[in-house]
């Protein structure tokens, strides 16, 4: 089972409504890149393979997703509650 504490965000960026995150899964010692399209609600997750450079996947997640055969899936995100003072 994956715990949020076992996932470390190494880098993130947002460009034109696409949130991209470079994640290290500590327990499995593996790296993935996620890309979330805020407008469509679609997300994809690409595993960085041994022979690939993580930053290349981070900068081109859709190209690597196509190469790996990864299809986006719909995701609903819930906003965190805000404190009103």
mmCIF file with all atom_site columns, C-alpha atoms in Angstrom:
data_model
loop_
_atom_site.group_PDB
_atom_site.id
_atom_site.type_symbol
_atom_site.label_atom_id
_atom_site.label_alt_id
_atom_site.label_comp_id
_atom_site.label_asym_id
_atom_site.label_entity_id
_atom_site.label_seq_id
_atom_site.pdbx_PDB_ins_code
_atom_site.Cartn_x
_atom_site.Cartn_y
_atom_site.Cartn_z
_atom_site.occupancy
_atom_site.B_iso_or_equiv
_atom_site.pdbx_formal_charge
_atom_site.auth_seq_id
_atom_site.auth_comp_id
_atom_site.auth_asym_id
_atom_site.auth_atom_id
_atom_site.pdbx_PDB_model_num
ATOM 1  C CA . UNK A 1 1  ? 0.000   0.000  0.000   1.00 0.00 ? 1  UNK A CA 1
ATOM 2  C CA . UNK A 1 2  ? 1.311   3.447  -0.922  1.00 0.00 ? 2  UNK A CA 1
ATOM 3  C CA . UNK A 1 3  ? 1.252   6.070  1.789   1.00 0.00 ? 3  UNK A CA 1
ATOM 4  C CA . UNK A 1 4  ? 1.351   9.785  0.921   1.00 0.00 ? 4  UNK A CA 1
ATOM 5  C CA . UNK A 1 5  ? 4.396   9.986  3.220   1.00 0.00 ? 5  UNK A CA 1
ATOM 6  C CA . UNK A 1 6  ? 6.252   7.618  0.893   1.00 0.00 ? 6  UNK A CA 1
ATOM 7  C CA . UNK A 1 7  ? 5.838   9.979  -2.062  1.00 0.00 ? 7  UNK A CA 1
ATOM 8  C CA . UNK A 1 8  ? 8.224   12.915 -2.369  1.00 0.00 ? 8  UNK A CA 1
ATOM 9  C CA . UNK A 1 9  ? 7.581   15.714 -4.859  1.00 0.00 ? 9  UNK A CA 1
ATOM 10 C CA . UNK A 1 10 ? 10.900  16.486 -6.527  1.00 0.00 ? 10 UNK A CA 1
ATOM 11 C CA . UNK A 1 11 ? 9.638   19.238 -8.829  1.00 0.00 ? 11 UNK A CA 1
ATOM 12 C CA . UNK A 1 12 ? 6.426   20.748 -10.161 1.00 0.00 ? 12 UNK A CA 1
ATOM 13 C CA . UNK A 1 13 ? 5.314   23.264 -12.735 1.00 0.00 ? 13 UNK A CA 1
ATOM 14 C CA . UNK A 1 14 ? 2.099   24.657 -14.189 1.00 0.00 ? 14 UNK A CA 1
ATOM 15 C CA . UNK A 1 15 ? 1.842   25.699 -17.818 1.00 0.00 ? 15 UNK A CA 1
ATOM 16 C CA . UNK A 1 16 ? -1.338  26.693 -19.635 1.00 0.00 ? 16 UNK A CA 1
ATOM 17 C CA . UNK A 1 17 ? -3.600  24.868 -17.183 1.00 0.00 ? 17 UNK A CA 1
ATOM 18 C CA . UNK A 1 18 ? -1.482  21.695 -17.032 1.00 0.00 ? 18 UNK A CA 1
ATOM 19 C CA . UNK A 1 19 ? -0.027  20.798 -13.622 1.00 0.00 ? 19 UNK A CA 1
ATOM 20 C CA . UNK A 1 20 ? 3.042   18.560 -13.943 1.00 0.00 ? 20 UNK A CA 1
ATOM 21 C CA . UNK A 1 21 ? 4.676   16.856 -10.961 1.00 0.00 ? 21 UNK A CA 1
ATOM 22 C CA . UNK A 1 22 ? 7.856   14.796 -10.684 1.00 0.00 ? 22 UNK A CA 1
ATOM 23 C CA . UNK A 1 23 ? 7.367   12.264 -7.882  1.00 0.00 ? 23 UNK A CA 1
ATOM 24 C CA . UNK A 1 24 ? 9.703   9.832  -6.150  1.00 0.00 ? 24 UNK A CA 1
ATOM 25 C CA . UNK A 1 25 ? 7.967   6.815  -4.591  1.00 0.00 ? 25 UNK A CA 1
ATOM 26 C CA . UNK A 1 26 ? 10.347  6.123  -1.741  1.00 0.00 ? 26 UNK A CA 1
ATOM 27 C CA . UNK A 1 27 ? 9.114   2.642  -0.754  1.00 0.00 ? 27 UNK A CA 1
ATOM 28 C CA . UNK A 1 28 ? 9.387   1.313  -4.317  1.00 0.00 ? 28 UNK A CA 1
ATOM 29 C CA . UNK A 1 29 ? 12.378  3.508  -5.254  1.00 0.00 ? 29 UNK A CA 1
ATOM 30 C CA . UNK A 1 30 ? 10.725  4.563  -8.488  1.00 0.00 ? 30 UNK A CA 1
ATOM 31 C CA . UNK A 1 31 ? 9.956   7.892  -10.158 1.00 0.00 ? 31 UNK A CA 1
ATOM 32 C CA . UNK A 1 32 ? 6.780   8.943  -11.951 1.00 0.00 ? 32 UNK A CA 1
ATOM 33 C CA . UNK A 1 33 ? 5.542   12.072 -13.669 1.00 0.00 ? 33 UNK A CA 1
ATOM 34 C CA . UNK A 1 34 ? 1.904   13.119 -13.426 1.00 0.00 ? 34 UNK A CA 1
ATOM 35 C CA . UNK A 1 35 ? 0.192   15.667 -15.646 1.00 0.00 ? 35 UNK A CA 1
ATOM 36 C CA . UNK A 1 36 ? -3.226  17.028 -14.654 1.00 0.00 ? 36 UNK A CA 1
ATOM 37 C CA . UNK A 1 37 ? -5.285  19.109 -17.084 1.00 0.00 ? 37 UNK A CA 1
ATOM 38 C CA . UNK A 1 38 ? -7.247  21.520 -14.920 1.00 0.00 ? 38 UNK A CA 1
ATOM 39 C CA . UNK A 1 39 ? -9.754  22.267 -17.690 1.00 0.00 ? 39 UNK A CA 1
ATOM 40 C CA . UNK A 1 40 ? -10.652 18.725 -18.726 1.00 0.00 ? 40 UNK A CA 1
ATOM 41 C CA . UNK A 1 41 ? -10.027 16.989 -15.393 1.00 0.00 ? 41 UNK A CA 1
ATOM 42 C CA . UNK A 1 42 ? -7.863  14.372 -17.105 1.00 0.00 ? 42 UNK A CA 1
ATOM 43 C CA . UNK A 1 43 ? -4.701  13.063 -15.490 1.00 0.00 ? 43 UNK A CA 1
ATOM 44 C CA . UNK A 1 44 ? -1.960  10.781 -16.693 1.00 0.00 ? 44 UNK A CA 1
ATOM 45 C CA . UNK A 1 45 ? 0.878   9.123  -14.845 1.00 0.00 ? 45 UNK A CA 1
ATOM 46 C CA . UNK A 1 46 ? 4.051   8.031  -16.607 1.00 0.00 ? 46 UNK A CA 1
ATOM 47 C CA . UNK A 1 47 ? 6.591   5.767  -14.931 1.00 0.00 ? 47 UNK A CA 1
ATOM 48 C CA . UNK A 1 48 ? 10.177  6.800  -15.636 1.00 0.00 ? 48 UNK A CA 1
ATOM 49 C CA . UNK A 1 49 ? 11.948  3.732  -16.989 1.00 0.00 ? 49 UNK A CA 1
ATOM 50 C CA . UNK A 1 50 ? 15.509  2.784  -16.062 1.00 0.00 ? 50 UNK A CA 1
ATOM 51 C CA . UNK A 1 51 ? 17.020  4.026  -19.328 1.00 0.00 ? 51 UNK A CA 1
ATOM 52 C CA . UNK A 1 52 ? 15.087  7.346  -19.324 1.00 0.00 ? 52 UNK A CA 1
ATOM 53 C CA . UNK A 1 53 ? 16.036  10.683 -17.814 1.00 0.00 ? 53 UNK A CA 1
ATOM 54 C CA . UNK A 1 54 ? 13.444  11.827 -15.274 1.00 0.00 ? 54 UNK A CA 1
ATOM 55 C CA . UNK A 1 55 ? 13.729  15.479 -16.289 1.00 0.00 ? 55 UNK A CA 1
ATOM 56 C CA . UNK A 1 56 ? 13.092  14.603 -19.940 1.00 0.00 ? 56 UNK A CA 1
ATOM 57 C CA . UNK A 1 57 ? 9.861   12.848 -18.929 1.00 0.00 ? 57 UNK A CA 1
ATOM 58 C CA . UNK A 1 58 ? 9.000   15.799 -16.643 1.00 0.00 ? 58 UNK A CA 1
ATOM 59 C CA . UNK A 1 59 ? 9.421   18.301 -19.497 1.00 0.00 ? 59 UNK A CA 1
ATOM 60 C CA . UNK A 1 60 ? 7.624   16.148 -22.110 1.00 0.00 ? 60 UNK A CA 1
ATOM 61 C CA . UNK A 1 61 ? 5.060   14.021 -20.232 1.00 0.00 ? 61 UNK A CA 1
ATOM 62 C CA . UNK A 1 62 ? 2.593   13.745 -23.123 1.00 0.00 ? 62 UNK A CA 1
ATOM 63 C CA . UNK A 1 63 ? 5.242   12.546 -25.575 1.00 0.00 ? 63 UNK A CA 1
ATOM 64 C CA . UNK A 1 64 ? 6.443   9.900  -23.101 1.00 0.00 ? 64 UNK A CA 1
ATOM 65 C CA . UNK A 1 65 ? 2.848   8.918  -22.294 1.00 0.00 ? 65 UNK A CA 1
ATOM 66 C CA . UNK A 1 66 ? 2.210   8.302  -25.995 1.00 0.00 ? 66 UNK A CA 1
ATOM 67 C CA . UNK A 1 67 ? 5.456   6.321  -26.299 1.00 0.00 ? 67 UNK A CA 1
ATOM 68 C CA . UNK A 1 68 ? 4.561   4.220  -23.234 1.00 0.00 ? 68 UNK A CA 1
ATOM 69 C CA . UNK A 1 69 ? 0.944   3.744  -24.332 1.00 0.00 ? 69 UNK A CA 1
ATOM 70 C CA . UNK A 1 70 ? -0.444  5.573  -21.291 1.00 0.00 ? 70 UNK A CA 1
ATOM 71 C CA . UNK A 1 71 ? -3.958  6.960  -21.724 1.00 0.00 ? 71 UNK A CA 1
ATOM 72 C CA . UNK A 1 72 ? -5.293  9.864  -19.634 1.00 0.00 ? 72 UNK A CA 1
ATOM 73 C CA . UNK A 1 73 ? -8.070  9.115  -17.168 1.00 0.00 ? 73 UNK A CA 1
ATOM 74 C CA . UNK A 1 74 ? -10.700 11.393 -15.681 1.00 0.00 ? 74 UNK A CA 1
ATOM 75 C CA . UNK A 1 75 ? -10.132 12.524 -12.146 1.00 0.00 ? 75 UNK A CA 1
ATOM 76 C CA . UNK A 1 76 ? -12.172 14.650 -9.822  1.00 0.00 ? 76 UNK A CA 1
ATOM 77 C CA . UNK A 1 77 ? -10.287 16.724 -7.323  1.00 0.00 ? 77 UNK A CA 1
ATOM 78 C CA . UNK A 1 78 ? -11.775 18.069 -4.179  1.00 0.00 ? 78 UNK A CA 1
ATOM 79 C CA . UNK A 1 79 ? -10.663 21.436 -2.992  1.00 0.00 ? 79 UNK A CA 1
ATOM 80 C CA . UNK A 1 80 ? -9.175  21.628 0.471   1.00 0.00 ? 80 UNK A CA 1
ATOM 81 C CA . UNK A 1 81 ? -11.360 23.491 2.945   1.00 0.00 ? 81 UNK A CA 1
ATOM 82 C CA . UNK A 1 82 ? -10.291 27.052 3.600   1.00 0.00 ? 82 UNK A CA 1
ATOM 83 C CA . UNK A 1 83 ? -10.267 28.806 6.939   1.00 0.00 ? 83 UNK A CA 1
ATOM 84 C CA . UNK A 1 84 ? -12.355 31.908 7.108   1.00 0.00 ? 84 UNK A CA 1
ATOM 85 C CA . UNK A 1 85 ? -11.216 34.291 9.835   1.00 0.00 ? 85 UNK A CA 1
#
